[in-house]
Amino acid sequence: MVGYLSPIFIPLMEQGNMAFQMPSIPRQASPNKSFSSSFQCSSFTRTEHGPTRWFPCRLGNQARWTRLGIRCCETTTTKMGRETRVHESFTTIESKPTLASVSKMQQDNTYFFLCNGEWSASSQGKLLKEYSPCDAQVCYTYQSCSNENADRCFHAAATAQASWAKTPLWKRAEYLKKAAKILVNYKDEISQCIVNEIAKNTRSALSEVVRTADLIEYVAEQGIRQSGELMYPDSFPGHVRNQLCLVHRVALGVVLCIPPFNYPINLCASKVAPALMMGNSVVIKAPSHGVISCLYLASAFHMAGIPRGVVNVVTGKGSELGDYLVSHPLVDAISFTGGTSTGKKVSTKAGMIPLQLELGGKDCAIVLEDADLQSSIRSIVSGAFSYNGQRCTAVKIVYVMEQVAEDLVNGLKEQVQKLSVGYPQDNADITPLVSQSSAEYIEKLFQDAIQKGAKQVVPWKRKDNLVWPSILDHVNQHMRVAWEEPFGPLLPIVRVESETQAIEMVNKSDMGLQASIFSSNMERAMSIADLLQTGTVHLNGQPARGPDHFPFQGWKDSGIGSQGVLYSLQAMSKVKSIVVHFTRETYTCN
Ligand code: G3H
C-alpha cells in the first residue's frame, strides 16, 4: 500500500521496524493539527528539530515525529472477549515533491531571492531570520539583498521587458493561467507557509491562495479581451473627418510591486498579474512578514516558465532597501500597499512616475435606527475581527444612532465573546498579531480611550502579541482611537444623535477608503453614501475589497488610483495614440 501519511500512523524505522521517536513536540512550537492535511514536508520543518525531512504526526493523543519515504504502520486494536488484538498495516509514505524543493527556491530551509530567472544568494552574504508570530521561533531564513542585488534585478527586468512586451497576449495569458494552476496544485503547502509566517488561520490562508489563483485567471481572461479605440476629429467643433486616431494601451516598463504582510500572496498577485498581462516586467519587494509566501508566488510564475527576468523578487529589510528601490532610475511605476505614512514617503521619493497606492483605512459602519440589527451585528463582527482586524478594510469604527446603541452594543458583545482565540493552525478566529509592536500600539490606543472616558464592553486581555477581541463604547472625538487605525481586534463605538453627526465625523478623517451603512431605507442610505468621502460605500454589508474584479480605491490619505482586475490592467498601462492624417475628408457611406 502506498499513500500519503495520515496523522494516525506510527513512524517505524525500516531497519527492523524499530519504533523511532523524535523528542516530544512542544505544543506551542508546533500545533499538530496543522499537519494533518498534507505532507509536503519541507514547508513544515522547524530547524530546531533537525533535518528538513522531519515533520510531526499524531497517534491518538500522542504527537511524534516522522519522515517521508519510510514504512509506517497503522495500528488498530480490536477487543475479542477478554483478548485485545493489535493489527498493524504497513504503508510506504511517498514524498509528494514540494514546490519549495521542485522550484529550488530554498536549500536547507534558507530561501533565495529571484533574479533573472535564478534563485540567488545575497551578494553581501547576509541572511535574515523570520520569526513566527505564534511562538517567536525562527520559521524561515532568507536573503538580505544588497543594493547591488537590487540593481541586478532591475537590469534583468528592464532587459526582459522589451521582449516580454512583444510576446503575444494569448501567450502571456497562458503563462498566467499556468501559474494559477501551480498555486492550486500546491495550495496546502503555500497556505501552510502563510499560516507560519503571519498567523492567518488555516481556513483563511487556504482561501487566500485559491482566491489568488482565481484572480490571476480572471486577469488573464480580461487581459486578452482588451481592445483599443478609434476616434474621428469631426465630433469636435470646427473639425472635419480628415484624421483617424487609434488609441490603445501599452506597458509602463518595469513595475516595482510592494505588497503588504496581510495578504502576501493575494495582494502581490493583484499587482503582478495585471502588470505582466499588460507587458510589464516586475521587481517585487517582498514584505518582511510574509516574505516566503511572496517567494512562493514568484516561484509559481517561475515554474510556469515565464521568461527569465520578467519576474524578480528582492528580499530584505524595507528600512535598508526601501529608499533605494523606490527611487531607482529603472523603475517606471510603483504599485504599493501598506501604511499611509510609508505610502506618502514612497510618493515623495518616487518622482514623476505612475503610482498605484493602497494605504490605510478608517472604515466605518454607520448603523441607523431602522437597521436590521442582527444582520448589522454579524457584518460588523466579521468586518472588524476577521484576521484580527489586520486588514485595511476592517471596520475600524462604528457610528450608531442613540436609539439603538444599547441593543447594538449588547449584540456585539454577545457575538464577540463567541470568537475563539488561539492558534491559526486550530482555525481560531483571533490569532497572534503579526508583531509585538502592533499589540503594544493597540494597547496604547485602548488605554488612551479608557483614560478619556470610554467604557470597555468586554474585558481587555493581552498576552504578548495575542490580543483578545475588544470593544470600546462611548468613544468620542477626543480619543486617539476615533481617528487612528488600530489594525488589530479593537472596535470603538461612537453613539451619535443624527446621521449628519456621523457623516461629519467620517469626512473629518484623513482617510477615505471604504464605509458601510446599515439601514432598511435604501433611499436614505444612498443619499448618505453620496455624502461620504470614501472610495467605496457598502450598503447593508461590511467593507471589503473583493470580489477582486470590483474597483477598489482609497480617497484622501487612503491611496492613489484604483485596483480591481480591469482597473489594475489600466493602471499598469499607459495610453498610446497614433493619428493618421488624410489629405482629404473621408466619410463612411452605405
Ligand atoms: O488590507 C487591505 C486589503 O486590501 C483588504 O482586503 O477586504 O479582501 O480583506 P480584503
PDB file of N, CA and C in Angstrom, residues 301-340:
ATOM      1  N   PHE A 301       5.147  31.573 -10.879  1.00  0.00           N
ATOM      2  CA  PHE A 301       5.403  32.152 -12.207  1.00  0.00           C
ATOM      3  C   PHE A 301       6.671  31.549 -12.823  1.00  0.00           C
ATOM      4  N   HIS A 302       7.663  31.366 -11.966  1.00  0.00           N
ATOM      5  CA  HIS A 302       8.938  30.798 -12.421  1.00  0.00           C
ATOM      6  C   HIS A 302       8.708  29.379 -12.963  1.00  0.00           C
ATOM      7  N   MET A 303       7.958  28.578 -12.200  1.00  0.00           N
ATOM      8  CA  MET A 303       7.692  27.200 -12.615  1.00  0.00           C
ATOM      9  C   MET A 303       6.777  27.155 -13.851  1.00  0.00           C
ATOM     10  N   ALA A 304       6.020  28.211 -14.029  1.00  0.00           N
ATOM     11  CA  ALA A 304       5.151  28.273 -15.214  1.00  0.00           C
ATOM     12  C   ALA A 304       5.970  28.551 -16.468  1.00  0.00           C
ATOM     13  N   GLY A 305       7.248  28.825 -16.280  1.00  0.00           N
ATOM     14  CA  GLY A 305       8.146  29.004 -17.427  1.00  0.00           C
ATOM     15  C   GLY A 305       8.225  30.430 -17.950  1.00  0.00           C
ATOM     16  N   ILE A 306       7.805  31.369 -17.135  1.00  0.00           N
ATOM     17  CA  ILE A 306       7.844  32.760 -17.583  1.00  0.00           C
ATOM     18  C   ILE A 306       9.300  33.127 -17.918  1.00  0.00           C
ATOM     19  N   PRO A 307       9.538  33.831 -19.004  1.00  0.00           N
ATOM     20  CA  PRO A 307      10.927  34.101 -19.401  1.00  0.00           C
ATOM     21  C   PRO A 307      11.741  34.778 -18.284  1.00  0.00           C
ATOM     22  N   ARG A 308      13.018  34.448 -18.254  1.00  0.00           N
ATOM     23  CA  ARG A 308      13.881  34.960 -17.191  1.00  0.00           C
ATOM     24  C   ARG A 308      13.878  36.486 -17.152  1.00  0.00           C
ATOM     25  N   GLY A 309      13.879  37.015 -15.958  1.00  0.00           N
ATOM     26  CA  GLY A 309      13.944  38.463 -15.797  1.00  0.00           C
ATOM     27  C   GLY A 309      12.593  39.156 -15.785  1.00  0.00           C
ATOM     28  N   VAL A 310      11.549  38.431 -16.186  1.00  0.00           N
ATOM     29  CA  VAL A 310      10.228  39.078 -16.217  1.00  0.00           C
ATOM     30  C   VAL A 310       9.668  39.237 -14.794  1.00  0.00           C
ATOM     31  N   VAL A 311       9.946  38.235 -13.955  1.00  0.00           N
ATOM     32  CA  VAL A 311       9.522  38.336 -12.548  1.00  0.00           C
ATOM     33  C   VAL A 311      10.767  38.202 -11.664  1.00  0.00           C
ATOM     34  N   ASN A 312      11.012  39.188 -10.856  1.00  0.00           N
ATOM     35  CA  ASN A 312      12.163  39.174  -9.941  1.00  0.00           C
ATOM     36  C   ASN A 312      11.653  39.531  -8.553  1.00  0.00           C
ATOM     37  N   VAL A 313      12.322  39.002  -7.534  1.00  0.00           N
ATOM     38  CA  VAL A 313      11.915  39.357  -6.162  1.00  0.00           C
ATOM     39  C   VAL A 313      13.147  39.703  -5.350  1.00  0.00           C
ATOM     40  N   VAL A 314      13.131  40.850  -4.714  1.00  0.00           N
ATOM     41  CA  VAL A 314      14.196  41.154  -3.759  1.00  0.00           C
ATOM     42  C   VAL A 314      13.639  40.992  -2.351  1.00  0.00           C
ATOM     43  N   THR A 315      14.509  40.512  -1.473  1.00  0.00           N
ATOM     44  CA  THR A 315      14.106  40.337  -0.083  1.00  0.00           C
ATOM     45  C   THR A 315      15.079  41.105   0.808  1.00  0.00           C
ATOM     46  N   GLY A 316      14.591  41.554   1.925  1.00  0.00           N
ATOM     47  CA  GLY A 316      15.462  42.311   2.832  1.00  0.00           C
ATOM     48  C   GLY A 316      14.625  43.292   3.622  1.00  0.00           C
ATOM     49  N   LYS A 317      15.289  44.034   4.482  1.00  0.00           N
ATOM     50  CA  LYS A 317      14.543  44.975   5.321  1.00  0.00           C
ATOM     51  C   LYS A 317      14.143  46.208   4.527  1.00  0.00           C
ATOM     52  N   GLY A 318      12.907  46.615   4.666  1.00  0.00           N
ATOM     53  CA  GLY A 318      12.424  47.812   3.981  1.00  0.00           C
ATOM     54  C   GLY A 318      13.224  49.034   4.432  1.00  0.00           C
ATOM     55  N   SER A 319      13.600  49.050   5.720  1.00  0.00           N
ATOM     56  CA  SER A 319      14.337  50.202   6.247  1.00  0.00           C
ATOM     57  C   SER A 319      15.696  50.351   5.563  1.00  0.00           C
ATOM     58  N   GLU A 320      16.254  49.244   5.071  1.00  0.00           N
ATOM     59  CA  GLU A 320      17.573  49.330   4.417  1.00  0.00           C
ATOM     60  C   GLU A 320      17.449  49.491   2.903  1.00  0.00           C
ATOM     61  N   LEU A 321      16.457  48.820   2.339  1.00  0.00           N
ATOM     62  CA  LEU A 321      16.371  48.774   0.876  1.00  0.00           C
ATOM     63  C   LEU A 321      15.350  49.742   0.273  1.00  0.00           C
ATOM     64  N   GLY A 322      14.354  50.092   1.088  1.00  0.00           N
ATOM     65  CA  GLY A 322      13.167  50.786   0.579  1.00  0.00           C
ATOM     66  C   GLY A 322      13.469  52.004  -0.274  1.00  0.00           C
ATOM     67  N   ASP A 323      14.235  52.950   0.292  1.00  0.00           N
ATOM     68  CA  ASP A 323      14.504  54.199  -0.426  1.00  0.00           C
ATOM     69  C   ASP A 323      15.215  53.934  -1.737  1.00  0.00           C
ATOM     70  N   TYR A 324      16.150  53.005  -1.696  1.00  0.00           N
ATOM     71  CA  TYR A 324      16.929  52.703  -2.894  1.00  0.00           C
ATOM     72  C   TYR A 324      16.013  52.168  -3.994  1.00  0.00           C
ATOM     73  N   LEU A 325      15.100  51.310  -3.602  1.00  0.00           N
ATOM     74  CA  LEU A 325      14.211  50.695  -4.593  1.00  0.00           C
ATOM     75  C   LEU A 325      13.265  51.721  -5.209  1.00  0.00           C
ATOM     76  N   VAL A 326      12.596  52.490  -4.345  1.00  0.00           N
ATOM     77  CA  VAL A 326      11.546  53.374  -4.891  1.00  0.00           C
ATOM     78  C   VAL A 326      12.117  54.537  -5.697  1.00  0.00           C
ATOM     79  N   SER A 327      13.391  54.847  -5.474  1.00  0.00           N
ATOM     80  CA  SER A 327      13.949  55.954  -6.262  1.00  0.00           C
ATOM     81  C   SER A 327      14.900  55.449  -7.345  1.00  0.00           C
ATOM     82  N   HIS A 328      14.840  54.164  -7.635  1.00  0.00           N
ATOM     83  CA  HIS A 328      15.744  53.594  -8.639  1.00  0.00           C
ATOM     84  C   HIS A 328      15.385  54.116 -10.038  1.00  0.00           C
ATOM     85  N   PRO A 329      16.397  54.512 -10.809  1.00  0.00           N
ATOM     86  CA  PRO A 329      16.091  55.092 -12.130  1.00  0.00           C
ATOM     87  C   PRO A 329      15.432  54.117 -13.104  1.00  0.00           C
ATOM     88  N   LEU A 330      15.574  52.829 -12.862  1.00  0.00           N
ATOM     89  CA  LEU A 330      14.949  51.877 -13.810  1.00  0.00           C
ATOM     90  C   LEU A 330      13.496  51.543 -13.457  1.00  0.00           C
ATOM     91  N   VAL A 331      12.992  52.141 -12.399  1.00  0.00           N
ATOM     92  CA  VAL A 331      11.583  51.881 -12.037  1.00  0.00           C
ATOM     93  C   VAL A 331      10.674  52.820 -12.829  1.00  0.00           C
ATOM     94  N   ASP A 332       9.721  52.224 -13.535  1.00  0.00           N
ATOM     95  CA  ASP A 332       8.810  53.039 -14.358  1.00  0.00           C
ATOM     96  C   ASP A 332       7.458  53.269 -13.701  1.00  0.00           C
ATOM     97  N   ALA A 333       7.140  52.457 -12.688  1.00  0.00           N
ATOM     98  CA  ALA A 333       5.863  52.630 -11.974  1.00  0.00           C
ATOM     99  C   ALA A 333       5.965  51.866 -10.664  1.00  0.00           C
ATOM    100  N   ILE A 334       5.162  52.295  -9.702  1.00  0.00           N
ATOM    101  CA  ILE A 334       5.169  51.594  -8.406  1.00  0.00           C
ATOM    102  C   ILE A 334       3.737  51.254  -8.019  1.00  0.00           C
ATOM    103  N   SER A 335       3.553  50.010  -7.587  1.00  0.00           N
ATOM    104  CA  SER A 335       2.273  49.621  -7.005  1.00  0.00           C
ATOM    105  C   SER A 335       2.564  49.204  -5.567  1.00  0.00           C
ATOM    106  N   PHE A 336       2.037  49.967  -4.636  1.00  0.00           N
ATOM    107  CA  PHE A 336       2.368  49.760  -3.218  1.00  0.00           C
ATOM    108  C   PHE A 336       1.105  49.584  -2.395  1.00  0.00           C
ATOM    109  N   THR A 337       1.120  48.644  -1.480  1.00  0.00           N
ATOM    110  CA  THR A 337       0.053  48.548  -0.481  1.00  0.00           C
ATOM    111  C   THR A 337       0.704  48.530   0.885  1.00  0.00           C
ATOM    112  N   GLY A 338       0.238  49.389   1.767  1.00  0.00           N
ATOM    113  CA  GLY A 338       0.821  49.431   3.108  1.00  0.00           C
ATOM    114  C   GLY A 338       0.306  50.635   3.860  1.00  0.00           C
ATOM    115  N   GLY A 339       1.030  51.014   4.890  1.00  0.00           N
ATOM    116  CA  GLY A 339       0.590  52.109   5.755  1.00  0.00           C
ATOM    117  C   GLY A 339       0.653  53.459   5.050  1.00  0.00           C
ATOM    118  N   THR A 340      -0.181  54.388   5.543  1.00  0.00           N
ATOM    119  CA  THR A 340      -0.243  55.707   4.915  1.00  0.00           C
ATOM    120  C   THR A 340       1.084  56.450   5.010  1.00  0.00           C
TER     121      THR A 340
END
